[in-house]
XYZ file of C-alpha atoms in Angstrom:
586
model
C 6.748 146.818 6.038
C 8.965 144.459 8.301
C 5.584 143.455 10.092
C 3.359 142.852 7.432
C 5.231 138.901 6.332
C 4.874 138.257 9.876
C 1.289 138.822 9.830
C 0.624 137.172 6.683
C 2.617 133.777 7.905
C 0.347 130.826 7.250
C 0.135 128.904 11.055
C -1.209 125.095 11.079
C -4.920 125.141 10.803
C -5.196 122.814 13.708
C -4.569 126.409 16.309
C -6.515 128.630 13.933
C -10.132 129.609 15.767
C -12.517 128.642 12.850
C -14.518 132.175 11.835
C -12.689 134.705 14.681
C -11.135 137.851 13.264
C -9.311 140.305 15.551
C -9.408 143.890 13.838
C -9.362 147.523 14.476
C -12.411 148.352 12.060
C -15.897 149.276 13.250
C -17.163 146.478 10.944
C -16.096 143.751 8.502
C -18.018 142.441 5.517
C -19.911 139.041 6.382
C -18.992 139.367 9.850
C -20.649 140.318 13.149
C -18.831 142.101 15.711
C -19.128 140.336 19.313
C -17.010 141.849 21.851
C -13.959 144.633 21.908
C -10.835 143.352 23.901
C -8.545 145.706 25.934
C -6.641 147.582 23.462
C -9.231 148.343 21.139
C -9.368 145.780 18.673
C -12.522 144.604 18.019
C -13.800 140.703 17.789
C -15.627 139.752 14.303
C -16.709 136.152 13.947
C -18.220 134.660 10.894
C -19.310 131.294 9.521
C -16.183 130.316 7.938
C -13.304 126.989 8.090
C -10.191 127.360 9.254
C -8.744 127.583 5.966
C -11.371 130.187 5.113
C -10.753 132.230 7.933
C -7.162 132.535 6.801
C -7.817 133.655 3.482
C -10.326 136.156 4.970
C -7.425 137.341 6.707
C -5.472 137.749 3.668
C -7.933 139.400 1.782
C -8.507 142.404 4.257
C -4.962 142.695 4.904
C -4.583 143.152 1.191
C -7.307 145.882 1.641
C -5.120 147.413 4.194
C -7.124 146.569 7.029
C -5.586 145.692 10.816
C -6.531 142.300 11.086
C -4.850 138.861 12.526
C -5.991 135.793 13.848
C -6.880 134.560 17.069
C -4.948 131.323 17.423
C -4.674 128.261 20.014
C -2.243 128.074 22.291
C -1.650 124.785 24.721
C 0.560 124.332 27.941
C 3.683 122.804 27.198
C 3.318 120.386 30.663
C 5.325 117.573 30.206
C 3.666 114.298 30.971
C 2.784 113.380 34.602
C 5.186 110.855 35.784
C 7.210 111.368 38.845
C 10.937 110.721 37.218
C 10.503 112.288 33.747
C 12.581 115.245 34.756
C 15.078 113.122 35.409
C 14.595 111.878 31.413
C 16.726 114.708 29.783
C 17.095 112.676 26.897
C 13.672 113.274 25.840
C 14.165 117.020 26.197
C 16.907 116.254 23.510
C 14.757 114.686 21.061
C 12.519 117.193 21.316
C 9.878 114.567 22.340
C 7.389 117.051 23.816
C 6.813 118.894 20.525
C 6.574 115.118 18.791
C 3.779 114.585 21.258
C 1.770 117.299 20.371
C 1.527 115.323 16.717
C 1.347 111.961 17.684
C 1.723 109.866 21.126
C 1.590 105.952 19.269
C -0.951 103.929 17.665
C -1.526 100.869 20.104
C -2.147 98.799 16.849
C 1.116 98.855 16.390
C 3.829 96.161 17.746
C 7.546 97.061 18.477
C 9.826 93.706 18.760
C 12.534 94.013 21.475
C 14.995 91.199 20.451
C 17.406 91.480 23.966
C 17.136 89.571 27.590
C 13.252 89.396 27.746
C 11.028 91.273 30.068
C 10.353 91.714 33.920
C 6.968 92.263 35.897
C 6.944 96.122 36.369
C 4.620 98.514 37.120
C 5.362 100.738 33.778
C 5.011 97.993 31.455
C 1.219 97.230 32.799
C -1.026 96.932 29.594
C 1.987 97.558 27.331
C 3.315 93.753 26.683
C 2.355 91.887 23.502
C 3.248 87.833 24.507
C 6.642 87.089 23.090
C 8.698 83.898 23.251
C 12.118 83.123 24.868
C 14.150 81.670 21.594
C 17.314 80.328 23.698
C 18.360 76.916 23.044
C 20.990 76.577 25.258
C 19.498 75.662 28.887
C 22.638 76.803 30.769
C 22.375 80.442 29.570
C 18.510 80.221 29.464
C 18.819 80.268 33.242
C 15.218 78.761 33.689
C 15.694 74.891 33.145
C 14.865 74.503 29.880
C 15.278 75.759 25.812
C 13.040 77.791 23.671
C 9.727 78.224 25.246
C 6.305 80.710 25.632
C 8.228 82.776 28.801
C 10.164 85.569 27.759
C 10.924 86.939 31.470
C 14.213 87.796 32.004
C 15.698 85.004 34.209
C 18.497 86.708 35.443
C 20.128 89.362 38.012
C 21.522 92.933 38.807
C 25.096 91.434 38.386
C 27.533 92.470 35.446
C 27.890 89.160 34.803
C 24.518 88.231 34.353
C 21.859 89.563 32.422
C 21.573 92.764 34.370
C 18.294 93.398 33.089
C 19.363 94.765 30.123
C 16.200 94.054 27.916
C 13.963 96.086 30.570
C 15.896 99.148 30.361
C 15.662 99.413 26.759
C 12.341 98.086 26.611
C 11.121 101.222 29.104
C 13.414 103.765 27.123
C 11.163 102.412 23.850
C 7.256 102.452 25.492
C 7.385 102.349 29.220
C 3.657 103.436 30.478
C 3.519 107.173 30.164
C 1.148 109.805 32.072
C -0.014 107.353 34.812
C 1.551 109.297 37.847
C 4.537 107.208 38.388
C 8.203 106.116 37.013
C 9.419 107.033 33.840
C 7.311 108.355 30.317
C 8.646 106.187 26.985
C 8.801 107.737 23.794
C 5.847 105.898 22.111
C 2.939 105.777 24.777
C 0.373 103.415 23.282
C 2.720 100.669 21.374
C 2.347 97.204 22.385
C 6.193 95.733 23.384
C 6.997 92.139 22.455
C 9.329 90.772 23.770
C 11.628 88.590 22.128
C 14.541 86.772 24.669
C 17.398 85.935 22.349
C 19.832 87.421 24.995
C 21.028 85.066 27.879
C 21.873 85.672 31.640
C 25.410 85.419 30.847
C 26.436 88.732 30.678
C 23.409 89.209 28.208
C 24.792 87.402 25.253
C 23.122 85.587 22.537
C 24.118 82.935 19.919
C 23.127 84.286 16.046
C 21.262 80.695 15.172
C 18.790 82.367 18.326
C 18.771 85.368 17.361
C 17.912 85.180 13.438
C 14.981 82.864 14.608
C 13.869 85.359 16.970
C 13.852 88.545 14.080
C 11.779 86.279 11.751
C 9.206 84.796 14.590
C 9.210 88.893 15.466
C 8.072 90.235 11.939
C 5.680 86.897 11.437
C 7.690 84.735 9.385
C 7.481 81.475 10.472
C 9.635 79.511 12.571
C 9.624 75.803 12.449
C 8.602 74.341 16.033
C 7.268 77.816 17.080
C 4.166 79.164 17.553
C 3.276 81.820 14.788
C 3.550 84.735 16.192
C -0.432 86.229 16.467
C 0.824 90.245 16.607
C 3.808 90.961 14.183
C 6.272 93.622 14.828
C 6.332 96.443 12.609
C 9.706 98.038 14.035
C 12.574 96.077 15.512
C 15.229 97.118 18.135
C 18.328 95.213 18.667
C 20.565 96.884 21.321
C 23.272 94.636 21.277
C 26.650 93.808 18.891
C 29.630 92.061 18.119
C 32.200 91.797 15.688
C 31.810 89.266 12.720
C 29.553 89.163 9.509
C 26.842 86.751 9.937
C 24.970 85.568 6.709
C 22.256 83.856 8.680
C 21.539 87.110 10.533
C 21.429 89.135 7.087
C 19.043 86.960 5.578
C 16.849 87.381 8.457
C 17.126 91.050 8.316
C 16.383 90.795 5.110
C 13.109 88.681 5.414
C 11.902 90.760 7.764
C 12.613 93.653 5.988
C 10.736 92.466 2.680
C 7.685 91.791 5.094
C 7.847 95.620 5.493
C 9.742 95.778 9.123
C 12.026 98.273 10.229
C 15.376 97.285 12.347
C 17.018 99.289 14.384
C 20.578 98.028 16.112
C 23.008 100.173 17.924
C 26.560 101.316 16.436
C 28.632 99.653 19.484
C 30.223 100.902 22.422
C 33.974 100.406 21.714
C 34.949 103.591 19.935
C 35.835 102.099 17.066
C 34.135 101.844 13.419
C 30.888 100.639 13.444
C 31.560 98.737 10.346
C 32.205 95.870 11.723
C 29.357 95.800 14.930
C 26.883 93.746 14.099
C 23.880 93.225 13.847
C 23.738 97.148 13.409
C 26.506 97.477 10.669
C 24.308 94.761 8.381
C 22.232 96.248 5.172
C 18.392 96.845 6.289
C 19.438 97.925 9.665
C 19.338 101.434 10.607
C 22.780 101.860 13.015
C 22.620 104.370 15.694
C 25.515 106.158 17.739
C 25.316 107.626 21.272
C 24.911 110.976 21.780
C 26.148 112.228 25.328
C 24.440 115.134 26.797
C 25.904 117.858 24.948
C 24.689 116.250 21.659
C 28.026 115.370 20.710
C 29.323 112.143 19.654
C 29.700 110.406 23.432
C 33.117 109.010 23.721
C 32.537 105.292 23.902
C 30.139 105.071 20.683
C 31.586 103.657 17.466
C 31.366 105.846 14.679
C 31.799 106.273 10.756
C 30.212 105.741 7.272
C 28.466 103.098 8.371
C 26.330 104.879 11.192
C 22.958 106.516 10.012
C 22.012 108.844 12.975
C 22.781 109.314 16.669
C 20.268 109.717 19.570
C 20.786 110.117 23.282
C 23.047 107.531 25.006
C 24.632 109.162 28.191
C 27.519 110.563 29.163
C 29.622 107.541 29.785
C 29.278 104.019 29.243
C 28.110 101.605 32.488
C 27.812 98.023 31.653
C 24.964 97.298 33.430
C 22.380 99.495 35.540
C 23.580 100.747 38.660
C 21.161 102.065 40.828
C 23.498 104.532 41.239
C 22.097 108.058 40.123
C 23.709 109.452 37.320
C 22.444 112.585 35.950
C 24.363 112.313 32.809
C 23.435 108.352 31.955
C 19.652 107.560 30.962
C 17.004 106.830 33.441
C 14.900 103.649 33.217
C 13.389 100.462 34.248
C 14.858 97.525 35.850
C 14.692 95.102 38.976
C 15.674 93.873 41.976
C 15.971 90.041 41.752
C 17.467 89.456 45.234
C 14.396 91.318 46.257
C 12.062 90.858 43.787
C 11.347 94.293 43.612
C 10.725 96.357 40.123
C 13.187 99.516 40.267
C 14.254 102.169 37.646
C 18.165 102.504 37.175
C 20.563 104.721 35.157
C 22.868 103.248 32.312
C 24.590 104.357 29.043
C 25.380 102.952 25.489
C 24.414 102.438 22.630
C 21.976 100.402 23.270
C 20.220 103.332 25.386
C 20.285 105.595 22.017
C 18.953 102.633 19.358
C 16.288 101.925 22.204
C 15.488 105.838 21.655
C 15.557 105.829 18.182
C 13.079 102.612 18.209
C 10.806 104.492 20.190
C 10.997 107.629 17.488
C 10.273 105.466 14.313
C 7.496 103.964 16.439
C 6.007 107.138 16.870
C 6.677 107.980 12.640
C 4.967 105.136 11.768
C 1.900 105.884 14.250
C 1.934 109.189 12.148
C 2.413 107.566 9.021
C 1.168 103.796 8.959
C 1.619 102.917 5.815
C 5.362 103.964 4.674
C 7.671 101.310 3.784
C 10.382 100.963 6.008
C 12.983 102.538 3.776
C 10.942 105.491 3.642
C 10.657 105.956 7.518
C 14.335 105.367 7.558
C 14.432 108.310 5.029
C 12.163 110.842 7.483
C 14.265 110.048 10.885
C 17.632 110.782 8.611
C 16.203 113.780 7.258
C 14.806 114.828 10.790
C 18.618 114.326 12.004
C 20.806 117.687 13.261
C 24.521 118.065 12.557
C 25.672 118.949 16.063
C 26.969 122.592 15.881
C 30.710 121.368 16.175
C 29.907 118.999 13.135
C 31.136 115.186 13.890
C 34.544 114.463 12.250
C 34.765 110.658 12.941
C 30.868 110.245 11.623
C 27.897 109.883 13.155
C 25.506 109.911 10.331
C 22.712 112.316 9.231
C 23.416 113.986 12.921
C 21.552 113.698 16.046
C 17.897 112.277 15.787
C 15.123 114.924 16.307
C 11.616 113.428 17.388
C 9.547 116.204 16.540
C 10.829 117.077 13.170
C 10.401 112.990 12.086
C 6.372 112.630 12.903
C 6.143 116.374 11.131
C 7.565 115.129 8.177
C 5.938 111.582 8.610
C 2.420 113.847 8.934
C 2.978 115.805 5.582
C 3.795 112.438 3.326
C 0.916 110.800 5.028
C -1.157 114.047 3.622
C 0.516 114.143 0.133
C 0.694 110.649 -0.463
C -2.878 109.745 0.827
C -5.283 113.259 0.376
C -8.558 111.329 0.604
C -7.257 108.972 3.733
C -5.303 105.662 3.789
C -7.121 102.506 4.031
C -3.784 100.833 5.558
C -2.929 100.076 9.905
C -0.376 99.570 11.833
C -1.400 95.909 11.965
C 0.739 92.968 10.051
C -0.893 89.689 9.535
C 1.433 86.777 10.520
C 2.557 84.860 6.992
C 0.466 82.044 5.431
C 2.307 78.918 5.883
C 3.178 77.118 2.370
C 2.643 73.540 2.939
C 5.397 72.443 0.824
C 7.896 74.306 3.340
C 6.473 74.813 6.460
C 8.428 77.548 7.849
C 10.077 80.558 6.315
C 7.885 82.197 3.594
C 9.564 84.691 2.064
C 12.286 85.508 -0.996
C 15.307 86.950 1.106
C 16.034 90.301 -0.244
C 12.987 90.604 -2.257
C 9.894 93.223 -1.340
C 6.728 90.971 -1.414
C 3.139 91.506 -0.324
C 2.587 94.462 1.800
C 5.806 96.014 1.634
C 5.614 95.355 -2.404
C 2.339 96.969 -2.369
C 2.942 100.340 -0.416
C 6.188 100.654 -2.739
C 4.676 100.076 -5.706
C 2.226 102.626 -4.284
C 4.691 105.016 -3.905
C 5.823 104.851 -7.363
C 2.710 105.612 -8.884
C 2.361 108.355 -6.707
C 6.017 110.146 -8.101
C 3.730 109.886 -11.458
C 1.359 113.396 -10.201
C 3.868 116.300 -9.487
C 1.536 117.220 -6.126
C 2.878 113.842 -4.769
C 6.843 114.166 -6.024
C 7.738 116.283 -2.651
C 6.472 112.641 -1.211
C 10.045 110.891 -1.126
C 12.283 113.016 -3.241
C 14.552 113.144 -0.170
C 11.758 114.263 2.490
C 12.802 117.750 1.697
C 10.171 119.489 4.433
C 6.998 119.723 1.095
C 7.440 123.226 1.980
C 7.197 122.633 6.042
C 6.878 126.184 7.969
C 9.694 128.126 8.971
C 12.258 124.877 7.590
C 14.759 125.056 4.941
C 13.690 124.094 1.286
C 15.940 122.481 -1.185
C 15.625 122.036 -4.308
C 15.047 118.312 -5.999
C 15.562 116.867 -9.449
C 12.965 116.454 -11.652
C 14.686 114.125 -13.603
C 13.247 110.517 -13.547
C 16.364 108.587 -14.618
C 19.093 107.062 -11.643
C 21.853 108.526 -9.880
C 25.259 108.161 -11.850
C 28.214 107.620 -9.222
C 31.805 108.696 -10.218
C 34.721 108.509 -7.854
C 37.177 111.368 -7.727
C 39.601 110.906 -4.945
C 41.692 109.458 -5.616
C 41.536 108.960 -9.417
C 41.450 105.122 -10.081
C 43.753 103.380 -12.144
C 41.856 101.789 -15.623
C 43.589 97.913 -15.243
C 42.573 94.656 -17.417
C 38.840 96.363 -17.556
C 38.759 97.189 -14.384
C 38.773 100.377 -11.806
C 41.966 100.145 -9.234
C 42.134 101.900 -6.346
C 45.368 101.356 -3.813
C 43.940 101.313 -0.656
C 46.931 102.123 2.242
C 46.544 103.318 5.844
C 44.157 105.977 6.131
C 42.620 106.200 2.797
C 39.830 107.668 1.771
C 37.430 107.446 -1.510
C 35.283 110.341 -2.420
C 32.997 109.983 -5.276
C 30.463 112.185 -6.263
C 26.772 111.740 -7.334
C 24.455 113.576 -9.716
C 22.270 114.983 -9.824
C 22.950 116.379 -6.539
C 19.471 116.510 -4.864
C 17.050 114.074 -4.027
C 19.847 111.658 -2.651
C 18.776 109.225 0.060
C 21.821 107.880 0.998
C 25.020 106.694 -0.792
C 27.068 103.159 0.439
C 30.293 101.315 0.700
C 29.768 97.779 -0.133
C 31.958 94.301 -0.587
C 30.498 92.565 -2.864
C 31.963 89.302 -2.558
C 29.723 89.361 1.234
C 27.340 92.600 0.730
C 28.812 93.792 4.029
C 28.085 98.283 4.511
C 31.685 99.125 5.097
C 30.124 102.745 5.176
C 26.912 105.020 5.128
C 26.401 108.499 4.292
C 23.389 110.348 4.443
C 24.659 114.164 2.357
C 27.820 114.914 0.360
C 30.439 114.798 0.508
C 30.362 111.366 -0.382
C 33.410 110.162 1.434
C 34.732 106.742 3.097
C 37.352 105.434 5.044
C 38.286 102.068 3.424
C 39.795 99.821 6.468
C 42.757 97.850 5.591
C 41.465 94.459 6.525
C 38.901 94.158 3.577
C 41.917 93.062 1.478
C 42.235 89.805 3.627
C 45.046 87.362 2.769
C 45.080 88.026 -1.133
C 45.309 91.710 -0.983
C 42.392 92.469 -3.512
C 38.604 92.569 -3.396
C 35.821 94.043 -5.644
C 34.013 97.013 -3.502
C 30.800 99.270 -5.044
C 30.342 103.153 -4.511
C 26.285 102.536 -4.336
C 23.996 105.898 -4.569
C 20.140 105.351 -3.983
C 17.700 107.909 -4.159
C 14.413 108.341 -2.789
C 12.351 106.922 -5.521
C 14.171 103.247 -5.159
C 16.406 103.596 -8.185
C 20.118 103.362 -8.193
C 23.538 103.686 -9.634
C 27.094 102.203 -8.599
C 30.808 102.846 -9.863
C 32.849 99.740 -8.598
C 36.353 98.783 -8.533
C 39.135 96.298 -7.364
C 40.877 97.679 -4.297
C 44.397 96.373 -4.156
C 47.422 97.213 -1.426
């Protein structure tokens, strides 16, 4: 019959009440009947598990017995403080079902690299001690260069700092459930910190801000104090255009140290290729979603994006004060007064502040994933808006509770007996014969080496292959399966629009206004993502998440000679990879 699947679906075990059968039988085997409830079913409970409960379920049901389950239910109350139905952001990432799973692990520390913090009621208890990394006095704004005070020195003025680093800092882990202001996404993370940001219309120099991202993750900085609580997920809300080698090689140290960073796509509706920090490799770069949960109008775009979350509806430079309901809701001050406020603004830097709070919450679920791998679950987790996104916005709009679900079944596939790892991260040993940074650039070392190497050896047992064979739901309730290769060799890339040219060797593709390259990547499944890089810089021209494979190729890669080598790069989610490169020409 139609009904019987529905009674025989599987719910968590969690809401299953251990031993209680609900049946219309005058008695069960092994069970005692306790009570009859209003339409004549009777209550049976037995000594049994939750899991055993089910299965006695199952077995009577097979004996064609009425019988179901009596099952938890919980209110669906948001949390208790006085603005959070203003927050309709966190409607949007479906943060109250990611609650019910997880609400943070305080052992863990998320970095806020951005203006620095003020004195506000909702960030009581939350702050780790950070450091103000600004060298240059005059855009310090408090007298002096780097030093152990990370407030935020400036005003409510566009021109000045306009508390930019509080409003994403609140968005991230304001204090949640305490009766007043705003709830964060992650209530229990410690914040650090990290001023790299100026009161100059909250802009930073790179030489600041690549100090700042190592002293975050606990790499050392020369002249610093080590930082004592090392940040396992970084947010950088801020851009500009420009490649920046010294910020790559940060990125890159902290992401060998087993750190995720998160930087927005930009706010000029352009591609976000060229935004950085969030366009660099070992960034995740997040578009702004308005409050439809389409692409919002001022958010850059393209291959190079890897997910959107909630930014607002239109882009205000600063916090207003000014309520509006379609911009996001969150902390900030008075200076003039001296009084802590809460203040509505939009951008990108409002959705990668969202996002940060999100992977915070993954990696409370799931402490010991590498970083690539809880990149993997919140682009999985991501939702193609209905009307699809034809400029690009990645693997779709960013859904909370769908990430920690699929964070909570790797955590139970990859560890079945219990993980031994935390959230902590132990600042780096200093080498005496350096004394300051510690680690290879680009190369996994020491924890982050560890949990991947873990990983592999997992992929070895076919119970753990559903692990990171692109987070495909390990047969998740009610979600969609697909299928994944078997196969243990790497992805072979071959572009087929347009059909290169074979020259001298080489692959030639003319690139003119508006062209595209497709290539496509077998086998099929099991893809984590496939990228446009120039080799000559490793700059991400573009990012995609699912086929088809396809990027835009902007004209000024060519620079003055008119040529440069670019790769077609497909990874999938056991590490390994394959490339088809060739010489694009005018």
């Amino acid at each position: 019959s139609a009904r019987a699947p529905v009674m025989r679906a599987a719910p968590p075990l969690e809401v299953v009440v251990p031993g209680t059968l609900l049946a219309r039988a005058e008695q069960l085997d092994g069970a005692t009947r306790v009570g009859t409830l209003g339409d004549g079913r009777n209550v049976f409970v037995m000594r049994a598990t939750p899991a055993e409960t089910v299965a006695a379920r199952d077995v009577l049901l097979d004996r064609g017995v009425d019988v179901e389950l009596d099952l938890y239910r919980q209110g669906d109350a948001g949390p208790n403080d006085e603005g959070y139905p203003k927050q309709w952001a966190l409607t949007m990432l479906k943060a109250l079902d990611a609650w019910k799973v997880t609400t943070g692990d305080p052992a863990l520390t998320v970095a806020v690299l951005d203006t620095g913090f003020v004195d506000h009621p909702d960030f009581v208890g939350r702050l780790a001690t950070g450091y103000d990394f600004i060298t240059d006095p005059s855009n310090g704004g408090d007298g002096d260069g780097r030093d152990p005070d990370a407030h935020d020195a400036g005003d409510e003025r566009e021109e000045s700092s306009s508390f930019h680093g509080p409003h994403v800092s609140g968005i991230i882990g304001a204090a949640t459930n305490n009766g007043l202001g705003m709830a964060g996404v992650d209530w229990n993370c410690r914040l650090l910190p990290v001023r790299v940001l100026g009161i100059k219309q909250h802009r930073g120099k790179d030489s600041d801000i690549a100090d700042g991202i190592r002293w975050a993750a606990g790499l050392n900085v020369p002249g610093i104090p080590q930082n004592k609580t090392p940040a396992r997920v970084i947010n950088m809300s801020f851009g500009g255009p420009g490649f920046s080698r010294v910020l790559q090689d940060a990125v890159n140290a902290a992401a060998a140290r087993g750190v995720l960073v998160i930087g927005s796509a930009g706010n000029s509706g352009q591609e976000a290729a060229t935004n950085v920090p969030g366009a660099l490799e070992n960034v995740m770069s997040v578009a702004a979603a308005g409050p439809d949960g389409n692409l919002a109008g001022y958010s850059n775009w393209g291959a190079r994006v890897d997910l959107m979350a909630p930014g607002g509806a239109s882009f205000l430079d600063a916090p207003t004060g000014t309520e509006t309901p379609g911009a996001i809701w969150s902390t900030s001050f008075l200076r003039e007064s001296g009084q802590p406020v809460f203040a509505f603004a939009a951008g990108t830097s409002q959705a990668a502040a969202y996002a940060t709070g999100v992977a915070a919450l993954v990696r409370a679920a799931a402490p010991s994933l590498p970083p690539e791998v809880v990149a993997a679950v919140m682009r999985r987790a991501s939702v193609m808006p209905k009307g699809g996104c034809e400029k690009g916005c990645g693997a779709g709009l960013l859904d909370a509770s769908r990430a920690v679900a699929y964070a909570k079944q790797i955590a139970a596939v990859s560890c079945p007996t219990g993980c031994s790892a935390t959230n902590e991260l132990a600042p780096a040993k200093l080498r005496p014969e350096e004394g300051c940074a510690v680690s290879s650039v680009g190369r996994p070392g020491g924890y982050a080496g560890f949990l991947v190497l873990g990983l592999l050896l997992l992929l070895r047992r076919r119970r753990a292959l559903c692990v990171a064979l692109a987070l495909t739901g390990c047969g998740s309730p009610g979600d969609e399966r697909e299928s994944s290769s078997q196969s243990t060799s790497a992805p072979t890339v071959k572009i087929v629009d347009p059909i290169p040219t074979f020259e001298n060797g080489e692959l030639t593709i003319a690139i003119g206004t508006g062209r595209e390259v497709e290539a496509k990547v077998t086998p099929a499944t099991g893809i984590d993502r496939v990228e446009l890089m120039m080799v000559d810089d490793a700059t991400i021209l573009g990012r995609v998440a699912r086929a088809p494979y396809r990027f835009a190729v902007p004209g000024w890669v060519l620079g003055e000679g008119g040529r440069t080598l670019l790769c077609i790069t497909a990874f999938d989610a056991r590490g390994q990879r394959g490339e088809s490169c060739f010489q694009a020409v005018r």
